[in-house]
PDB file of C-alpha atoms in Angstrom:
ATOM      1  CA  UNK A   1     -22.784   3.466 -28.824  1.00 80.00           C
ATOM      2  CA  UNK A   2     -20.146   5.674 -28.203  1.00 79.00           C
ATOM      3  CA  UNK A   3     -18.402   5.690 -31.511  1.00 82.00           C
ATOM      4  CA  UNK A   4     -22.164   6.783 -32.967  1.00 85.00           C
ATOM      5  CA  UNK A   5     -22.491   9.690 -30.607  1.00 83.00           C
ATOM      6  CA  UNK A   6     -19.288  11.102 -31.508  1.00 84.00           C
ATOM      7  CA  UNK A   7     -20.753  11.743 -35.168  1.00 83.00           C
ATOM      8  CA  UNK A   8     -24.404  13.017 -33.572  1.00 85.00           C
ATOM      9  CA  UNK A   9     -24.650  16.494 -34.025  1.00 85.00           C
ATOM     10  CA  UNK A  10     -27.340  16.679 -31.483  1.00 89.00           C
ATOM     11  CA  UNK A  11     -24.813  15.770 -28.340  1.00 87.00           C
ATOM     12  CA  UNK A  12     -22.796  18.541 -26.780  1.00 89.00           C
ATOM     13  CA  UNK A  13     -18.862  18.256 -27.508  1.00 89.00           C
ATOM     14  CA  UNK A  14     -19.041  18.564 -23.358  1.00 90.00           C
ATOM     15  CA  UNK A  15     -21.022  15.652 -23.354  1.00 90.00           C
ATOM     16  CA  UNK A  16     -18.925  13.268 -26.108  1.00 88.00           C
ATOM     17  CA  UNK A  17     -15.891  14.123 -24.088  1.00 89.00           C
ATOM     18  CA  UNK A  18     -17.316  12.880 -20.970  1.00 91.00           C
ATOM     19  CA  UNK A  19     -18.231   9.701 -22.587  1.00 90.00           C
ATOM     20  CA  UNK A  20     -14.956   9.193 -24.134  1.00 90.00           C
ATOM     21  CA  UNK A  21     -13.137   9.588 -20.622  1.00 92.00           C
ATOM     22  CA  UNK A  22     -15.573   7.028 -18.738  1.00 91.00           C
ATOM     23  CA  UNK A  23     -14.744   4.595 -21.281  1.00 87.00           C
ATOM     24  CA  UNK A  24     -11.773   4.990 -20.835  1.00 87.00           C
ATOM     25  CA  UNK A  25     -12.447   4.876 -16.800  1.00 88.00           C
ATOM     26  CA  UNK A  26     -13.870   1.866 -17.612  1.00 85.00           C
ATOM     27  CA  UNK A  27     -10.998  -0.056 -19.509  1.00 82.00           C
ATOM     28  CA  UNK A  28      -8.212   1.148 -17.066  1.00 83.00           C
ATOM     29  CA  UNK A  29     -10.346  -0.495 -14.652  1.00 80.00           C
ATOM     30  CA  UNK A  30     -10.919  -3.960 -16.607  1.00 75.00           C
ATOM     31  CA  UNK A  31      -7.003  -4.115 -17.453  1.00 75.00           C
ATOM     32  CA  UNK A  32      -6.294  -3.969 -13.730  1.00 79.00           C
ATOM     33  CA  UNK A  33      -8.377  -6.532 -12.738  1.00 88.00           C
ATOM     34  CA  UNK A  34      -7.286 -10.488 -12.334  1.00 92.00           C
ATOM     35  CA  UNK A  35     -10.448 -13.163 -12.400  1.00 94.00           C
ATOM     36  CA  UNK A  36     -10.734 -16.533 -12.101  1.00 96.00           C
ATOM     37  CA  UNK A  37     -14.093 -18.534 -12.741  1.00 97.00           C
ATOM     38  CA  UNK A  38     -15.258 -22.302 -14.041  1.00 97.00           C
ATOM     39  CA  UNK A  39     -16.510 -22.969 -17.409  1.00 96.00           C
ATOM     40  CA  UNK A  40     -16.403 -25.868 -19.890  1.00 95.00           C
ATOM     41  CA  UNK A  41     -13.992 -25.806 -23.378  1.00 94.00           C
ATOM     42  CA  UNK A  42     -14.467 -27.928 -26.148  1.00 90.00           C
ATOM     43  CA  UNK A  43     -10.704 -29.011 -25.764  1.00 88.00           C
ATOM     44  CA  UNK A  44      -8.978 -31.560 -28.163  1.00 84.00           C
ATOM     45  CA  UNK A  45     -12.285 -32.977 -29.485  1.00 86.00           C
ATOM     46  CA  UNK A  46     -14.389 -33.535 -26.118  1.00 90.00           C
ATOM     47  CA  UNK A  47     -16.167 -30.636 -23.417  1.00 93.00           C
ATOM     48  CA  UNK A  48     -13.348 -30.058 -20.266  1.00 94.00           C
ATOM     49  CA  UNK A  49     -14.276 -28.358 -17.076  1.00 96.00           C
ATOM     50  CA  UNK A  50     -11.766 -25.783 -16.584  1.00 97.00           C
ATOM     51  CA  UNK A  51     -10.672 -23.009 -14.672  1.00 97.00           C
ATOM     52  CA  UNK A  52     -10.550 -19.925 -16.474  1.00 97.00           C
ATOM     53  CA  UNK A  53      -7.741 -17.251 -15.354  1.00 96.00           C
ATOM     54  CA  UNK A  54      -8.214 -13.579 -17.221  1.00 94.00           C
ATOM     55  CA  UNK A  55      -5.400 -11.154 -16.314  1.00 91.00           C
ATOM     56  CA  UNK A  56      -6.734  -8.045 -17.724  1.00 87.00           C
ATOM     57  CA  UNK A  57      -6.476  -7.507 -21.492  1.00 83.00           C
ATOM     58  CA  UNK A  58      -3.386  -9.123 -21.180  1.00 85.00           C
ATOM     59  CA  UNK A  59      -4.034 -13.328 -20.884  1.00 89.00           C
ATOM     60  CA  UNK A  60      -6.841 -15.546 -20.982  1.00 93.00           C
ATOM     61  CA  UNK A  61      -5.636 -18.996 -19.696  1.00 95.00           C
ATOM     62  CA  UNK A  62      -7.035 -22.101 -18.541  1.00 96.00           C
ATOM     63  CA  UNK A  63      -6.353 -24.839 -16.530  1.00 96.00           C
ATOM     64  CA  UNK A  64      -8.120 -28.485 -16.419  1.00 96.00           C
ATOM     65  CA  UNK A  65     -10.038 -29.301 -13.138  1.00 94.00           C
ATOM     66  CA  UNK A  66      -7.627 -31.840 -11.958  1.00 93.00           C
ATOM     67  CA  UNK A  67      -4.799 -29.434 -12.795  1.00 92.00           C
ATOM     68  CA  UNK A  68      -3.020 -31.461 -15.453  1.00 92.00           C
ATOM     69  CA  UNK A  69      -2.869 -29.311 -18.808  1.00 93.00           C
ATOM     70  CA  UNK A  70      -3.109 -25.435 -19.515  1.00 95.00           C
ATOM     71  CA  UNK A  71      -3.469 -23.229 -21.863  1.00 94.00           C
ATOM     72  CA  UNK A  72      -4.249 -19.817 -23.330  1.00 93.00           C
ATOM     73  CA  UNK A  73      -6.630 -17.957 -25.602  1.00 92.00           C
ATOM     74  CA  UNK A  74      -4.605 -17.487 -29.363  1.00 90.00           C
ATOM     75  CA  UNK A  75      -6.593 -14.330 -30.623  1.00 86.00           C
ATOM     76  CA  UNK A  76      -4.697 -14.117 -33.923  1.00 87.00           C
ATOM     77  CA  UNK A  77      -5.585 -18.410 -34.159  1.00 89.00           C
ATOM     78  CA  UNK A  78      -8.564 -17.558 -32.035  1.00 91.00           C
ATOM     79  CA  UNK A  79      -8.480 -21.208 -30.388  1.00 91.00           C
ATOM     80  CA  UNK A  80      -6.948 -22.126 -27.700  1.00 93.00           C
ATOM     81  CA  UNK A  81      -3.505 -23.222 -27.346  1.00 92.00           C
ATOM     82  CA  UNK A  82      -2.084 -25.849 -25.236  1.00 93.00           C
ATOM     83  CA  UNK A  83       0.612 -25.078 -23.014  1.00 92.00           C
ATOM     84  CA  UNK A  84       3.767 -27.764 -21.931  1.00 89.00           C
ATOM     85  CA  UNK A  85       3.174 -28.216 -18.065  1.00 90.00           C
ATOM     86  CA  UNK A  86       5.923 -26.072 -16.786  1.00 89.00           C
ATOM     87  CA  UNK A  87       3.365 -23.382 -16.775  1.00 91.00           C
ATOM     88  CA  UNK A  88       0.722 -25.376 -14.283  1.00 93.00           C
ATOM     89  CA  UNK A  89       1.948 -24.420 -11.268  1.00 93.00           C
ATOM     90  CA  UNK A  90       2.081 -20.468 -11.959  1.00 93.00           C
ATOM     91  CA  UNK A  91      -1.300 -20.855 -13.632  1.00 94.00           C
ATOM     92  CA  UNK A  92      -2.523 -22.302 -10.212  1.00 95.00           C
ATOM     93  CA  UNK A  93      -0.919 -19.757  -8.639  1.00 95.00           C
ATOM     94  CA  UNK A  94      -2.661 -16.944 -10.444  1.00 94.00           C
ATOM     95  CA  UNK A  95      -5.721 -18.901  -9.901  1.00 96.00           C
ATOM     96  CA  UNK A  96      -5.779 -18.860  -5.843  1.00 96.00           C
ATOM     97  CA  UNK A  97      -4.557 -15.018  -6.031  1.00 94.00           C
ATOM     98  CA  UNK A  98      -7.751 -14.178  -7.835  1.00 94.00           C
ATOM     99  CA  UNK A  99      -9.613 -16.143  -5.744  1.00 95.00           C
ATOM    100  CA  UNK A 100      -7.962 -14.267  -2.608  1.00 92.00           C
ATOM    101  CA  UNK A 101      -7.012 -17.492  -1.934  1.00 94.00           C
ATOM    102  CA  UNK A 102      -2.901 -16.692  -1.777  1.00 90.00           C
ATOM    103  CA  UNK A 103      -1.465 -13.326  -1.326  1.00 90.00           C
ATOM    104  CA  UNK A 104      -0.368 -11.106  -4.641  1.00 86.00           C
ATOM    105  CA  UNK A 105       2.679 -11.939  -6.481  1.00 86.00           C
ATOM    106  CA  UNK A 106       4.892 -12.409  -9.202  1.00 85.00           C
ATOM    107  CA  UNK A 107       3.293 -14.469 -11.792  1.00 82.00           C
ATOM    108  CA  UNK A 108       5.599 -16.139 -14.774  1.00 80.00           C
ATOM    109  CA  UNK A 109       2.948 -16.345 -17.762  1.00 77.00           C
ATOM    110  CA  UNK A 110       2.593 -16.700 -21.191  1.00 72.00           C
ATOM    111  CA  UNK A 111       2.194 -13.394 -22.661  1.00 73.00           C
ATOM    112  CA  UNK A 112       1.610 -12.652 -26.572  1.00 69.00           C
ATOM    113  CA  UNK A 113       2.808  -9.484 -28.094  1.00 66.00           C
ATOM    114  CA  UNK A 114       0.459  -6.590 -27.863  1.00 65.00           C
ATOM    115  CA  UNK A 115      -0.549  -6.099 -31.885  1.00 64.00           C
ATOM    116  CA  UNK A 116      -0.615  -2.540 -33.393  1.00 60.00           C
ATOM    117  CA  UNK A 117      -4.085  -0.664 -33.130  1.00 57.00           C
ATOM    118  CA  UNK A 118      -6.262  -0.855 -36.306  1.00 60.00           C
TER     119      UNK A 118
END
């Protein structure tokens, strides 16, 4: 919606700049923000319950149920990716800090590279 109502000649260039700055309102917001929630992956072949850990635009990550393997989102693959289990524990530890389960803190994650804008 917004990229059409920058070309409409009908909406004031007041108007289109207001929506450009909530969006961008809106995404500062979203990139700030650290979530945790439950869903199921299709995950070497058979459906896991997981626990899904999204830390802003940066990493999508999950970790099994019984907190035995990990892993993150691979946009450029998109698929996920397993990770070794030296990243379980900091996983669970992101998990019970979105949960406001354990106070904020340093978090060692796997990060991929921001890619250039297209």
């Amino acid at each position: 919606m917004l990229r059409t109502n920058q070309d409409r000649a009908d909406i004031s260039v007041s108007e289109k700049f207001r929506q450009v700055l909530e969006a961008y309102k809106i995404e500062s917001a979203y990139g700030s923000t650290i979530e945790a929630y439950k869903n199921t992956l299709s995950l070497d072949g058979q459906d896991r319950e997981v626990n899904v850990l999204r830390v802003g635009r940066i990493s999508l990550m999950y970790q099994t149920t019984d907190g035995q393997s990990s892993g993150y989102w691979d946009a450029s693959q998109k698929a996920w990716v397993a990770l070794d289990s030296t990243y379980n524990a900091e996983i669970l530890k992101g998990l019970r800090i979105a949960r406001d389960q354990a106070s904020k803190d340093i978090m060692t994650m796997p990060i991929q590279a921001p890619e250039a804008a297209q």
